[in-house]
CSV table of C-alpha atoms and ligand atoms in Angstrom, one decimal:
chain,number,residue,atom,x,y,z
A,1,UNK,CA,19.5,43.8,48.7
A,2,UNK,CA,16.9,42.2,51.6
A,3,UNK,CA,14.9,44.8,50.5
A,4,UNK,CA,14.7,44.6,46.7
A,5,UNK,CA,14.2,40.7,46.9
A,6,UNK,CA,10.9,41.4,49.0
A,7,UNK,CA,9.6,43.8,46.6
A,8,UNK,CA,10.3,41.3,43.7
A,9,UNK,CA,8.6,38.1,45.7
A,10,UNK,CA,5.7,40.6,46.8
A,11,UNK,CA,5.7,42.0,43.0
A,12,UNK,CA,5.8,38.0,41.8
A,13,UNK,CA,3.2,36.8,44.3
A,14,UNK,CA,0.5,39.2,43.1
A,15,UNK,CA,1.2,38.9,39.7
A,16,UNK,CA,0.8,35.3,40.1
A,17,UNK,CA,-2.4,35.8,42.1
A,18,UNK,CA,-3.7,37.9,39.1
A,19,UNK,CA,-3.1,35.4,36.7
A,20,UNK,CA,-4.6,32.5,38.8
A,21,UNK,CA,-7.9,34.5,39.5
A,22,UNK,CA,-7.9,35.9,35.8
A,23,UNK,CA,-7.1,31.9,34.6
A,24,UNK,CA,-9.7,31.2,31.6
A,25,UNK,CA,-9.6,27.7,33.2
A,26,UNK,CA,-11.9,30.0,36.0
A,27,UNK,CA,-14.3,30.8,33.6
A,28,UNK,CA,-14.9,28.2,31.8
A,29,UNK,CA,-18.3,26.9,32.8
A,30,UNK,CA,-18.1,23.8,30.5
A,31,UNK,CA,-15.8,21.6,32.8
A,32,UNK,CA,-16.6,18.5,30.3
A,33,UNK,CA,-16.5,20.0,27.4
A,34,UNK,CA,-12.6,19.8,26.6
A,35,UNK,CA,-11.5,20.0,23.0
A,36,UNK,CA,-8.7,17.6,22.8
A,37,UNK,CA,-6.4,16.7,19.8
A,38,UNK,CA,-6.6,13.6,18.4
A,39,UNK,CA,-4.0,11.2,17.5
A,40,UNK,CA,-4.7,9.6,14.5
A,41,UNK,CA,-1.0,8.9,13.4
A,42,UNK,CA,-0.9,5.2,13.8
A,43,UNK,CA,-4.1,4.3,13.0
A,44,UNK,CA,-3.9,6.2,9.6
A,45,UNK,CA,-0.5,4.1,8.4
A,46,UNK,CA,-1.9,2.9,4.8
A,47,UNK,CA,-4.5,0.5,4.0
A,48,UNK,CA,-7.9,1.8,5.9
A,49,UNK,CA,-11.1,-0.2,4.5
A,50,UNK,CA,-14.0,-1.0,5.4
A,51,UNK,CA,-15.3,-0.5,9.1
A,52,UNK,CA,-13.1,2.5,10.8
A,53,UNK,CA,-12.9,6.1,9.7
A,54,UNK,CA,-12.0,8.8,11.7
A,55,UNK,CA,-14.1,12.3,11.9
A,56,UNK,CA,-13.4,14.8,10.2
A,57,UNK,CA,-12.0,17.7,11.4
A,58,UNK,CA,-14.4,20.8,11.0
A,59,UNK,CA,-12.0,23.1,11.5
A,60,UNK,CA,-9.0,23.9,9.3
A,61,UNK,CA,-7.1,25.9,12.2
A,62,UNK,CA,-7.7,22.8,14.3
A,63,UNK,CA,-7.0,20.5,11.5
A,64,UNK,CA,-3.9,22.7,10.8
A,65,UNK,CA,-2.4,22.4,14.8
A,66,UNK,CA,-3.3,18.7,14.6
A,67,UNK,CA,-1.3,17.8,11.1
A,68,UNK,CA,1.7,19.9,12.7
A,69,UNK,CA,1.5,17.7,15.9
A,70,UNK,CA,1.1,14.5,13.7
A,71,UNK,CA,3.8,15.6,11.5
A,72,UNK,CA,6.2,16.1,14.3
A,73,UNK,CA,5.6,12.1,15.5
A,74,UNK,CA,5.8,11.1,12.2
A,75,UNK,CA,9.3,12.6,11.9
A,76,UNK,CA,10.4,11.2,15.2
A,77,UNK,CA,8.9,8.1,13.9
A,78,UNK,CA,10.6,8.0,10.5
A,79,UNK,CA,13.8,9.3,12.2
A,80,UNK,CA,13.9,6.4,14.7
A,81,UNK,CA,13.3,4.0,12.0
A,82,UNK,CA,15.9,5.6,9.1
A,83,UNK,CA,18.8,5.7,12.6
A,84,UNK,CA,17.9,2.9,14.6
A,85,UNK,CA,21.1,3.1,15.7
A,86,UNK,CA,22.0,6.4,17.1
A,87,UNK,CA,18.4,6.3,19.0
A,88,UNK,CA,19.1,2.9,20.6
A,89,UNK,CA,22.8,4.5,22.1
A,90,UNK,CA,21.0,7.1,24.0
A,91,UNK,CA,18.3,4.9,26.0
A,92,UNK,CA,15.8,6.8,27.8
A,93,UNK,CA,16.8,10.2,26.4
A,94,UNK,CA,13.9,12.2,24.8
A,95,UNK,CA,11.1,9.6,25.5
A,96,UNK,CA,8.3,12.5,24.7
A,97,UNK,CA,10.0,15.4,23.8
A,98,UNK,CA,6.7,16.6,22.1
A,99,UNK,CA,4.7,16.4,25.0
A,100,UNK,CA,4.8,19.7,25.7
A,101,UNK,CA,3.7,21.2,22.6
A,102,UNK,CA,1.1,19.1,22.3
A,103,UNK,CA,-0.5,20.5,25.8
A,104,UNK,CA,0.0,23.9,24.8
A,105,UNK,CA,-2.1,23.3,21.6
A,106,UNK,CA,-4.8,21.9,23.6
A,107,UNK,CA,-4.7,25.0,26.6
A,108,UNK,CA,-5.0,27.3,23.2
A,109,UNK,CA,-8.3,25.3,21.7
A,110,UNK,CA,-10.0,25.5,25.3
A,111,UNK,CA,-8.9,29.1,26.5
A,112,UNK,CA,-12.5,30.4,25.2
A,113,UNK,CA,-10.6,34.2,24.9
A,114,UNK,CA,-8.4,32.9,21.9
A,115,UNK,CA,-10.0,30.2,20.8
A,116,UNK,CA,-13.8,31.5,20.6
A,117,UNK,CA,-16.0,29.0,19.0
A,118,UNK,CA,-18.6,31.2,18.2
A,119,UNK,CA,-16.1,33.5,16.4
A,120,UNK,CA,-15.0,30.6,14.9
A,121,UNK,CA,-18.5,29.6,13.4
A,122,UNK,CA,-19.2,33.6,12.7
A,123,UNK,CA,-16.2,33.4,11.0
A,124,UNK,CA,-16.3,29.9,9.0
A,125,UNK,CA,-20.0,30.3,8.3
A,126,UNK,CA,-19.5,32.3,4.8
A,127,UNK,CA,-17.2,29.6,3.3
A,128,UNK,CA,-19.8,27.1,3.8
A,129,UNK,CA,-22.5,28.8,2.9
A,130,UNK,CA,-21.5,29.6,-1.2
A,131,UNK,CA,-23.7,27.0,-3.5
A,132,UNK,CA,-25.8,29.2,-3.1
A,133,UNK,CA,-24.8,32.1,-0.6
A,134,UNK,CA,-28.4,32.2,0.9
A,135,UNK,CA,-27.6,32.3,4.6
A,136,UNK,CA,-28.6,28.7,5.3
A,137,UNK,CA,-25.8,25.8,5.5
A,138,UNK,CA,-27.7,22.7,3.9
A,139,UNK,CA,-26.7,19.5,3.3
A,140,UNK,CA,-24.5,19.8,-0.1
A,141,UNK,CA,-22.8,22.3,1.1
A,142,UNK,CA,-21.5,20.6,4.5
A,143,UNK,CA,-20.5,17.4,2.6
A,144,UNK,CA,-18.2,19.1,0.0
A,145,UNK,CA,-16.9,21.6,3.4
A,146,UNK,CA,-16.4,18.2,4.8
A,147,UNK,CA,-15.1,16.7,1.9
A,148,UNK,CA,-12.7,19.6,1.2
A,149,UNK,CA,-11.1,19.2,4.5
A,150,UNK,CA,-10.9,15.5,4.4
A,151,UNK,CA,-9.1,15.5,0.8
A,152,UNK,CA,-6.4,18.1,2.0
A,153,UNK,CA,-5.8,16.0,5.0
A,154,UNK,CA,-5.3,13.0,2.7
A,155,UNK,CA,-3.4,14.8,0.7
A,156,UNK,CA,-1.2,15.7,3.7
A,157,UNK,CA,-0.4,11.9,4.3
A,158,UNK,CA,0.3,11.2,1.2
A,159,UNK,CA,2.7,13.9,0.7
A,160,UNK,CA,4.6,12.5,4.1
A,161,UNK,CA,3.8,8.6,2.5
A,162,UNK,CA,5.9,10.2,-0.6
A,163,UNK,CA,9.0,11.3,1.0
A,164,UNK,CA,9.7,8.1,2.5
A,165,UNK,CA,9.1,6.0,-0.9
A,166,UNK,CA,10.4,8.5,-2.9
A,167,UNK,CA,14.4,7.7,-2.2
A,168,UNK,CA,15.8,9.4,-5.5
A,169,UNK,CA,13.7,12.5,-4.7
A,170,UNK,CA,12.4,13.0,-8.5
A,171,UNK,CA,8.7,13.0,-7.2
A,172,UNK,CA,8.2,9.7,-8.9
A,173,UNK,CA,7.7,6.6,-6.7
A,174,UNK,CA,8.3,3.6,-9.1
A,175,UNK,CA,7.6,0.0,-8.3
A,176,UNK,CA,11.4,-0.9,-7.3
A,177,UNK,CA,11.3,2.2,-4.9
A,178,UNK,CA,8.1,1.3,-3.3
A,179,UNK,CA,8.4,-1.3,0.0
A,180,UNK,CA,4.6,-2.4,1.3
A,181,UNK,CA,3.8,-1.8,4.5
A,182,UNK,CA,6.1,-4.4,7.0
A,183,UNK,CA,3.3,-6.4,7.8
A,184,UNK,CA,2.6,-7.1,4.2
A,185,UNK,CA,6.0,-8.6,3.3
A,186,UNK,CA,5.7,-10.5,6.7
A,187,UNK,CA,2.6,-12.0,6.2
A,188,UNK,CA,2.2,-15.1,4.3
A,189,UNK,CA,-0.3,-15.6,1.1
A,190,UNK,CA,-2.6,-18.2,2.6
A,191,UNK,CA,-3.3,-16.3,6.1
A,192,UNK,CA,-7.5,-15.0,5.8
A,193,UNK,CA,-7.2,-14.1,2.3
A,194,UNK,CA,-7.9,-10.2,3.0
A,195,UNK,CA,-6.1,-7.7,1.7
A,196,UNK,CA,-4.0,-10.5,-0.7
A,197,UNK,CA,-3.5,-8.0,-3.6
A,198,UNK,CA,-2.7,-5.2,-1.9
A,199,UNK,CA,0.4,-3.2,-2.4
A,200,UNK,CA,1.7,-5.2,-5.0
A,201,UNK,CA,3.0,-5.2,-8.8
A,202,UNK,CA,-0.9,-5.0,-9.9
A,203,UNK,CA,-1.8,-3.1,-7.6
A,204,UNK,CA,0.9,-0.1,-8.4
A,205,UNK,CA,0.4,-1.0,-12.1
A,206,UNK,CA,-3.3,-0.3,-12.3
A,207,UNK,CA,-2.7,2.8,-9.7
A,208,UNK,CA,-0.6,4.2,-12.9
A,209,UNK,CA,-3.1,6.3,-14.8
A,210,UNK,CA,-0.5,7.2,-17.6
A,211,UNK,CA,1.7,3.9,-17.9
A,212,UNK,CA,5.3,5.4,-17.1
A,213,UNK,CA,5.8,2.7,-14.8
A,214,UNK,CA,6.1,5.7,-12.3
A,215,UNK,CA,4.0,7.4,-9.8
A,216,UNK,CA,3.3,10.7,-9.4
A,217,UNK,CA,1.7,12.3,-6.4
A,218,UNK,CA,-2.2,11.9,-7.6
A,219,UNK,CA,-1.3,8.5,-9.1
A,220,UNK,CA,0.3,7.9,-5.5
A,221,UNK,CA,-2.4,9.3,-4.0
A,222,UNK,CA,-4.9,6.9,-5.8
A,223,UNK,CA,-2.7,3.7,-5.3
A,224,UNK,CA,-3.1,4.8,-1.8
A,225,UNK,CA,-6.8,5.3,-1.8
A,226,UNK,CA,-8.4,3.9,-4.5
A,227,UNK,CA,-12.3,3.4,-3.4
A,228,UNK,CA,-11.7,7.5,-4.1
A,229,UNK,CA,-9.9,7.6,-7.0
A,230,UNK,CA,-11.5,8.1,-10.7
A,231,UNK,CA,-9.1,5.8,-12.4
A,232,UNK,CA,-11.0,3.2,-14.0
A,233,UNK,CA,-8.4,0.7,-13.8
A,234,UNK,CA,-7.9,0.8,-10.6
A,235,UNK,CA,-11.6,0.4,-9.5
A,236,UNK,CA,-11.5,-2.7,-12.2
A,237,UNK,CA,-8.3,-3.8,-9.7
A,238,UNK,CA,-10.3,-3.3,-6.8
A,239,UNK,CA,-13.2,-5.7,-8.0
A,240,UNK,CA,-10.6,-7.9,-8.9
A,241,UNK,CA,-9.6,-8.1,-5.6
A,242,UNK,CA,-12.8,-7.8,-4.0
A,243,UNK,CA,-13.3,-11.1,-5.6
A,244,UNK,CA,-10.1,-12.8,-4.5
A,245,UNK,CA,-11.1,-12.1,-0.9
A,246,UNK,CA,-14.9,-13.5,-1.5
A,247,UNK,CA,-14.3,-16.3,-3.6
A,248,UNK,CA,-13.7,-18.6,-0.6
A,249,UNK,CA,-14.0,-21.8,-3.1
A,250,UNK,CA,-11.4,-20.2,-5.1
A,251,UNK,CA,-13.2,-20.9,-8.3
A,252,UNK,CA,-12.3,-17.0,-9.7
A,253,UNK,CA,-15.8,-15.9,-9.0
A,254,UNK,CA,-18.4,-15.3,-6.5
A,255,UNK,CA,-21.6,-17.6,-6.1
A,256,UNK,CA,-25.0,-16.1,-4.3
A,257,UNK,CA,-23.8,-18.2,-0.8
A,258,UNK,CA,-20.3,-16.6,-1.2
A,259,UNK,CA,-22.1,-13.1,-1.7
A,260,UNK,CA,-24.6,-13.3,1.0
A,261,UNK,CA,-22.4,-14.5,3.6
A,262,UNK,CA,-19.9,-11.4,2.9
A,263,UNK,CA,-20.2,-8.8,0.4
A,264,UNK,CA,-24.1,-8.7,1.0
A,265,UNK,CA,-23.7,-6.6,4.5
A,266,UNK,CA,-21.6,-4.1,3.3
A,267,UNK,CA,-23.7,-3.1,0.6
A,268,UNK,CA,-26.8,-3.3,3.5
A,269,UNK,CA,-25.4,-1.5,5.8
A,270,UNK,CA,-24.0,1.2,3.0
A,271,UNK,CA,-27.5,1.7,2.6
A,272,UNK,CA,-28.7,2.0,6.4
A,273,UNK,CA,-31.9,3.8,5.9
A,274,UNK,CA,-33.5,0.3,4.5
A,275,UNK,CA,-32.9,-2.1,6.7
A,276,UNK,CA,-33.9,-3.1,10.9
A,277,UNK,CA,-30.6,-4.3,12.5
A,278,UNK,CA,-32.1,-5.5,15.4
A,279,UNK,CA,-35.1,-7.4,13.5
A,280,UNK,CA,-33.0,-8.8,10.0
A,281,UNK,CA,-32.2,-12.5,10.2
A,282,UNK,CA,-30.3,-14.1,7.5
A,283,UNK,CA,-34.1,-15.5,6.7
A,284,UNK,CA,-35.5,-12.1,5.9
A,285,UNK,CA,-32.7,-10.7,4.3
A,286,UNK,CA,-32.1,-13.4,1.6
A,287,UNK,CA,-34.8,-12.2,-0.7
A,288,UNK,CA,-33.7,-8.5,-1.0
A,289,UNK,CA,-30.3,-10.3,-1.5
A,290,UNK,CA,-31.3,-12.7,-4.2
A,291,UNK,CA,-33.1,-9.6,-5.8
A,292,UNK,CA,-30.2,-7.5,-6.0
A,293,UNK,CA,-27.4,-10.4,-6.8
A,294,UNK,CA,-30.2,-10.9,-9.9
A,295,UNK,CA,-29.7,-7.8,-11.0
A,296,UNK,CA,-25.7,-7.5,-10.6
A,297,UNK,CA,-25.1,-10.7,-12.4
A,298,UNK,CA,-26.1,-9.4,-16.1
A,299,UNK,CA,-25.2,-12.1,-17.8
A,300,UNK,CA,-27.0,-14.4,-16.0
A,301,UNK,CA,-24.4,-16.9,-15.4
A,302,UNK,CA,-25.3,-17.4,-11.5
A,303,UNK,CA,-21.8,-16.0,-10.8
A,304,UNK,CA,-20.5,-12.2,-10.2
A,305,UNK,CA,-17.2,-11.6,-12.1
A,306,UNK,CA,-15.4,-8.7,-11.5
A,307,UNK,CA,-17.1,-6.1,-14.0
A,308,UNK,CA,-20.6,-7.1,-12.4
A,309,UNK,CA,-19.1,-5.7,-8.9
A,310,UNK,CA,-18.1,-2.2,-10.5
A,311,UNK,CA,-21.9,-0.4,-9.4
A,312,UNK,CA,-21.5,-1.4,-5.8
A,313,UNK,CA,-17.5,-1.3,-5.2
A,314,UNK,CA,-18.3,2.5,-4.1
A,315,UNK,CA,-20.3,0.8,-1.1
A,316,UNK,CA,-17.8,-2.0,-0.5
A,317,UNK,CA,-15.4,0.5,0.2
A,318,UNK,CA,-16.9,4.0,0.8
A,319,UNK,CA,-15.4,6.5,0.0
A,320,UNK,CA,-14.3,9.9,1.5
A,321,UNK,CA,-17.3,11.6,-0.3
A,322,UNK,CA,-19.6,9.1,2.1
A,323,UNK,CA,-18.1,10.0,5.1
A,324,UNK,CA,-18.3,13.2,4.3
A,325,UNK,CA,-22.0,13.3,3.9
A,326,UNK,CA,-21.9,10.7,6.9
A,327,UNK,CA,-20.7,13.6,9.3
A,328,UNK,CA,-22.8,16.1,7.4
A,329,UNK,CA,-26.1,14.4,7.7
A,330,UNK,CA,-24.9,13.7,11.6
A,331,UNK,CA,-24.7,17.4,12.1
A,332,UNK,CA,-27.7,18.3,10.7
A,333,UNK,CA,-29.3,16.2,12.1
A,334,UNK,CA,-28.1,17.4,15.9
A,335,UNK,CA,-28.0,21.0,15.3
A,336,UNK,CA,-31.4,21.9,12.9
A,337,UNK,CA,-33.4,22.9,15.6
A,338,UNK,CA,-36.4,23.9,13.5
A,339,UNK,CA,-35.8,20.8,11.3
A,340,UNK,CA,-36.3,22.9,8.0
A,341,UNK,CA,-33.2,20.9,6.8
A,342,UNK,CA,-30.4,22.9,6.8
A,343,UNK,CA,-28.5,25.2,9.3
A,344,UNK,CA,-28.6,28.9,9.9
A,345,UNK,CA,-25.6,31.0,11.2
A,346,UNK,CA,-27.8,30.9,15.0
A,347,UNK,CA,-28.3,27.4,14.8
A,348,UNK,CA,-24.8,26.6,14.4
A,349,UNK,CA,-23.7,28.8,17.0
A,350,UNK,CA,-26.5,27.2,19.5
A,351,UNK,CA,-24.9,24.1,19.4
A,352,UNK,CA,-21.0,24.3,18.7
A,353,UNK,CA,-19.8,21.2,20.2
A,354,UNK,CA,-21.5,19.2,17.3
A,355,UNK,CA,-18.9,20.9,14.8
A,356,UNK,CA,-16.1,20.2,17.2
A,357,UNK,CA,-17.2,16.8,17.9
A,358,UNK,CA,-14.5,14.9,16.5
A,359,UNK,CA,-12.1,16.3,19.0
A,360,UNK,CA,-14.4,17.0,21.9
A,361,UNK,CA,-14.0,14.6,24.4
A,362,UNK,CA,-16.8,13.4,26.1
A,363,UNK,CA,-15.8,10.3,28.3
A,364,UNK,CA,-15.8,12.0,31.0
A,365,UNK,CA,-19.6,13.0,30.9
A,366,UNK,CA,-20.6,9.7,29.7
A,367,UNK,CA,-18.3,7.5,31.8
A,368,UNK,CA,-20.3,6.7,34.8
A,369,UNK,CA,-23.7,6.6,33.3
A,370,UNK,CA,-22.7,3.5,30.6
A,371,UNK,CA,-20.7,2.0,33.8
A,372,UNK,CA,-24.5,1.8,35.3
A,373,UNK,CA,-25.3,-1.2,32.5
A,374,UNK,CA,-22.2,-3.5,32.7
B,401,NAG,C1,-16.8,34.8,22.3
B,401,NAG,O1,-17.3,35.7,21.3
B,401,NAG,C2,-18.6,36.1,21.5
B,401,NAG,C3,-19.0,36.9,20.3
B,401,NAG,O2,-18.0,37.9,20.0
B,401,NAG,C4,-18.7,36.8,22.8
B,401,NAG,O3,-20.1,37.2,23.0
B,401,NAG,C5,-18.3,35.9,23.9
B,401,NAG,O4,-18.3,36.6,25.1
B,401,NAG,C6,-16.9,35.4,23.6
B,401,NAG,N1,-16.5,34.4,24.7
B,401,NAG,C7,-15.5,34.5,25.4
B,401,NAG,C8,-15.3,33.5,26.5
B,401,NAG,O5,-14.6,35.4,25.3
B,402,NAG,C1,3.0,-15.5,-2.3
B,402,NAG,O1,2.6,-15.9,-3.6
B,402,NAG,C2,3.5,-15.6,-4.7
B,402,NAG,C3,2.9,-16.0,-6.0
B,402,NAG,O2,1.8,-16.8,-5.8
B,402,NAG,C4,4.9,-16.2,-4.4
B,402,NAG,O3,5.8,-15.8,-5.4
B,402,NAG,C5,5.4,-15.7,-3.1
B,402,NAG,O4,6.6,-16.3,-2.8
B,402,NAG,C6,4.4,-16.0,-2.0
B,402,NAG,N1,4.9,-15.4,-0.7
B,402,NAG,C7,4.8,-16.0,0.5
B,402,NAG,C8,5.4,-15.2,1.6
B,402,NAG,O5,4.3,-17.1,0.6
B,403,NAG,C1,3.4,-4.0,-14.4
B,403,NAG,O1,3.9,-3.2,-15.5
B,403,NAG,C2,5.2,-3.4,-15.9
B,403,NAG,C3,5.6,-2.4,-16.9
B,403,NAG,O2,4.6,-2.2,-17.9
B,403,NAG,C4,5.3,-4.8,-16.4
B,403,NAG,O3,6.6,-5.2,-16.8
B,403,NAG,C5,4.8,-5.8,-15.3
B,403,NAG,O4,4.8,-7.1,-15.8
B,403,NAG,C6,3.5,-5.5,-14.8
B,403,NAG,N1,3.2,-6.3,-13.7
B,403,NAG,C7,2.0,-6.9,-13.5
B,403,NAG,C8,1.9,-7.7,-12.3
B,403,NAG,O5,1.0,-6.6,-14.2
B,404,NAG,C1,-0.1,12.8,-12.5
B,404,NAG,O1,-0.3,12.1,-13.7
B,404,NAG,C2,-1.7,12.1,-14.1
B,404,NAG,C3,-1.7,11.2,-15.3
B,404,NAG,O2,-1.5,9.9,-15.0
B,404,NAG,C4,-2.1,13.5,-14.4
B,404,NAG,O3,-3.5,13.5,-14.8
B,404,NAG,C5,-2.0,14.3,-13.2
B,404,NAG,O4,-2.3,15.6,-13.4
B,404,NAG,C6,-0.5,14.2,-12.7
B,404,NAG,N1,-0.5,14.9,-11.4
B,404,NAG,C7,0.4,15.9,-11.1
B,404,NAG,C8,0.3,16.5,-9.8
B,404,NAG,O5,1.2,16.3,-12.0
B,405,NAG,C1,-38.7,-2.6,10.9
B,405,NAG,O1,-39.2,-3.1,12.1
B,405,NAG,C2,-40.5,-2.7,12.5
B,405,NAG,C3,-40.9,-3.4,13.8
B,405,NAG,O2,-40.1,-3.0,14.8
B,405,NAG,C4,-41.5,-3.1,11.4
B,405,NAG,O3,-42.8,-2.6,11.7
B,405,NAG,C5,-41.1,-2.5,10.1
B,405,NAG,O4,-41.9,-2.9,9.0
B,405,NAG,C6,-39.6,-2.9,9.8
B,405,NAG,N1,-39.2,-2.2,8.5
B,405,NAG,C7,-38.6,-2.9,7.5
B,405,NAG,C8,-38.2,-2.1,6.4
B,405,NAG,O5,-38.4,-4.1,7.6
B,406,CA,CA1,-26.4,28.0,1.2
B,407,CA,CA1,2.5,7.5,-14.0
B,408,CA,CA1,-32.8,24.6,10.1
C-alpha cells in the first residue's frame, strides 16, 4: 500500500513537472500579445447608430468560439428574464457558471501549438484571395471577407432576436408579437428627440417588404438594421426619421442652421479623407456645407424634406459595407509593407496581430505609456 502510493505521487509529481516545463505559456515569447474574447452581448442589444461599431472578427473559428460564448449568456440572460422567479429562489447559486468555458476558449486561442496564427493565415489566405485568385489580398477583396463575416454575425443576432419575438414559433414576427426594446416603452416622447420612431408601428410597417403585416427573418433582419437593408421603404422611413430628430423647430423639415449644427458632421466625418479635424471651425466649414445643402435641396425650397436626404442616409448611418472597408483599409494600411496596395500571403503572415486585432488585447502594452500624459 505505502509503497504503491509513493510510486503514484512520484509518477504524478513528474508528470506534472513535464507538463509545467513543456506549458506553451513557457514558450510564448509574446507575453502582451493575448488574444482575448470579446464580449459584445450587451452592447449589441438592438438599435446601434451612429458612433460605436465593434471590429470585426477576422476569423470565422474565432468568430465561431465567440458566438457560442455569446449565445450561452444570452440564454442565461433570456432564461433569467422568461423565470424570474425560479432564479430569484436560489440567490447566489450559479453566479458565473460559464466562466470556465470562457477561459478555456481563451487558453485554446493563445496556445500557439493549436492555435497557430500563421497556419491560420496560410490557411485563410485562399478564401480571400478569389476576385481574382492572383496571390495578392487587395482592398475589394478584404472588405467583402470582412463584410461576409460581419453579415453572418448579424445574421446570428437576429436569429437569437427572432426566437424571443417570435412567441407562436411560425417564423413570422408580427406587429402584436413584437415588444421594443424596455427602454423604448419606458421612455417618454418628448425626452431628446432621438431615436422617436424607432421600433414602432411605421417602423415595422415599412420594415415589411411584401405587406403581409408579418415579418420574416430578412424582413426582421432589415427592421433591425435598416441603414443595410435594400428596401426602399424603409430607407424612405429612415429619412423620415432622420428628419424628426433634426427638425429641432419641429416645422416637418430641416433648415441650413438645423443641418449644419447636426447632420452636417456626420456626412464630414463619413467622408474623413477631406477634411482637418484639428484646424475646421464652424467658420471654415460653412461654405462646403452651404455647397452641399445647395445641392441636396433640388427643389430649391431652402428646406431638405425627406426624399432630398435619401443620397446621404448611407453616411448618416453607415452601414456594415463601411465598416467593412473601414477595417479593410486599416489593415492594409498596417500590414503592406511594400505599400503596392494590397497584401501578399508573407505580408500577412509578418504582421498577424493586425488580423486578430479586434480581439488582441493590448492595454497592457499601452497602459503605462498613455498614463505618462494625464
Ligand atoms: C506555427 O506554424 C508554423 C508554420 O507551420 C511553424 O513554423 C511554427 O513553428 C508554428 N508555431 C508554433 C508555436 O507551433
Ligand atoms: C407618445 O406619443 C403618442 C402619439 O403621439 C401617444 O399615443 C403616446 O401615448 C405617447 N407616449 C408617451 C409615453 O408619452
Ligand atoms: C401598418 O400597417 C397596418 C396593416 O396594413 C395598418 O393597419 C396600420 O395602420 C399601419 N400603421 C402605420 C402606423 O402605418
Ligand atoms: C422574406 O420576404 C421577402 C419579401 O418581403 C423575400 O424577398 C425574402 O426572400 C423572404 N426571406 C426568406 C428567408 O424567406
Ligand atoms: C489641412 O491643414 C493644413 C495645415 O495643417 C493645410 O495646409 C491644408 O491646406 C489643410 N487641408 C484642407 C483640406 O483644409
Ligand atoms: Ca486577389
Ligand atoms: Ca412580410
Ligand atoms: Ca503589398
Amino acid at each position: 500500500m505505502g509503497k504503491l502510493s509513493v510510486v503514484i505521487y512520484i509518477t504524478v509529481a513528474v508528470l506534472l513537472l513535464f507538463l509545467i516545463s513543456h506549458s506553451p505559456k513557457n514558450h510564448s515569447n509574446h507575453p502582451h500579445r493575448r488574444l482575448k474574447l470579446r464580449s459584445t452581448f450587451l452592447s449589441s442589444a438592438g438599435g446601434e447608430k451612429h458612433h460605436h461599431h465593434e471590429p470585426i472578427t477576422f476569423d470565422p473559428l474565432v468568430a465561431d468560439i465567440e458566438r457560442k460564448r455569446e449565445d450561452k449568456q444570452w440564454e442565461k440572460v433570456y432564461f433569467e428574464h422568461a423565470h424570474k422567479e425560479i432564479v430569484q429562489e436560489a440567490p447566489g447559486a450559479e453566479s458565473q457558471p460559464e466562466w470556465e468555458d470562457f477561459m478555456d476558449a481563451e487558453d485554446y486561442l493563445n496556445d500557439e501549438e493549436k492555435f497557430n496564427v500563421t497556419n491560420r493565415l496560410v490557411l485563410l489566405f485562399p478564401k480571400i484571395d478569389i476576385d481574382p485568385p492572383d496571390g495578392y489580398v487587395n482592398e475589394h477583396e478584404l472588405t467583402e471577407w470582412n463584410l461576409k463575416q460581419s453579415e453572418r454575425e448579424v445574421m446570428h443576432r437576429t436569429q437569437r432576436e427572432m426566437e424571443i419575438h417570435d412567441k407562436n414559433r411560425d417564423g413570422f414576427v408580427s406587429f402584436a408579437e413584437y415588444e421594443p426594446p424596455s427602454w423604448v416603452r419606458n421612455s417618454d416622447n418628448t425626452s431628446f428627440g432621438y431615436d422617436m420612431g424607432w421600433w414602432k408601428e411605421e417602423h415595422f410597417n415599412a420594415s415589411d417588404a411584401d405587406g403581409d403585416s408579418l415579418l420574416n427573418i430578412t424582413e426582421f433582419n432589415d427592421f433591425l438594421h435598416p441603414a443595410d437593408s435594400n428596401n426602399p421603404k424603409l430607407l424612405q422611413w429612415l429619412c423620415k426619421e432622420e428628419i424628426r430628430e433634426r427638425d429641432t423647430d419641429k416645422d416637418g423639415k430641416v433648415n441650413f442652421k438645423e443641418f449644419f449644427h447636426g447632420l452636417f458632421d456626420f456626412v464630414r466625418n463619413y467622408d474623413e479623407e477631406s477634411h482637418n479635424s484639428t484646424h475646421d471651425t464652424d467658420d471654415s466649414m460653412e461654405a462646403p456645407a452651404r455647397k452641399l445643402f445647395a445641392q441636396l435641396d433640388t427643389d430649391g425650397d431652402g428646406y431638405l424634406s425627406h426624399p432630398e436626404l435619401l443620397p446621404i442616409i448611407g453616411k448618416l448611418h453607415p452601414s456594415e459595407r463601411y465598416y467593412a472597408k473601414q477595417q479593410a483599409d486599416y489593415i492594409i494600411s498596417q500590414a503592406d509593407t511594400d505599400k503596392d496596395g494590397r497584401l501578399t500571403l508573407i505580408e500577412m503572415i509578418e504582421s498577424p496581430y493586425v488580423f486578430y486585432s479586434a480581439i488582441f488585447n493590448e492595454d497592457e502594452e499601452d497602459y503605462e505609456y498613455h498614463d505618462e500624459f494625464r
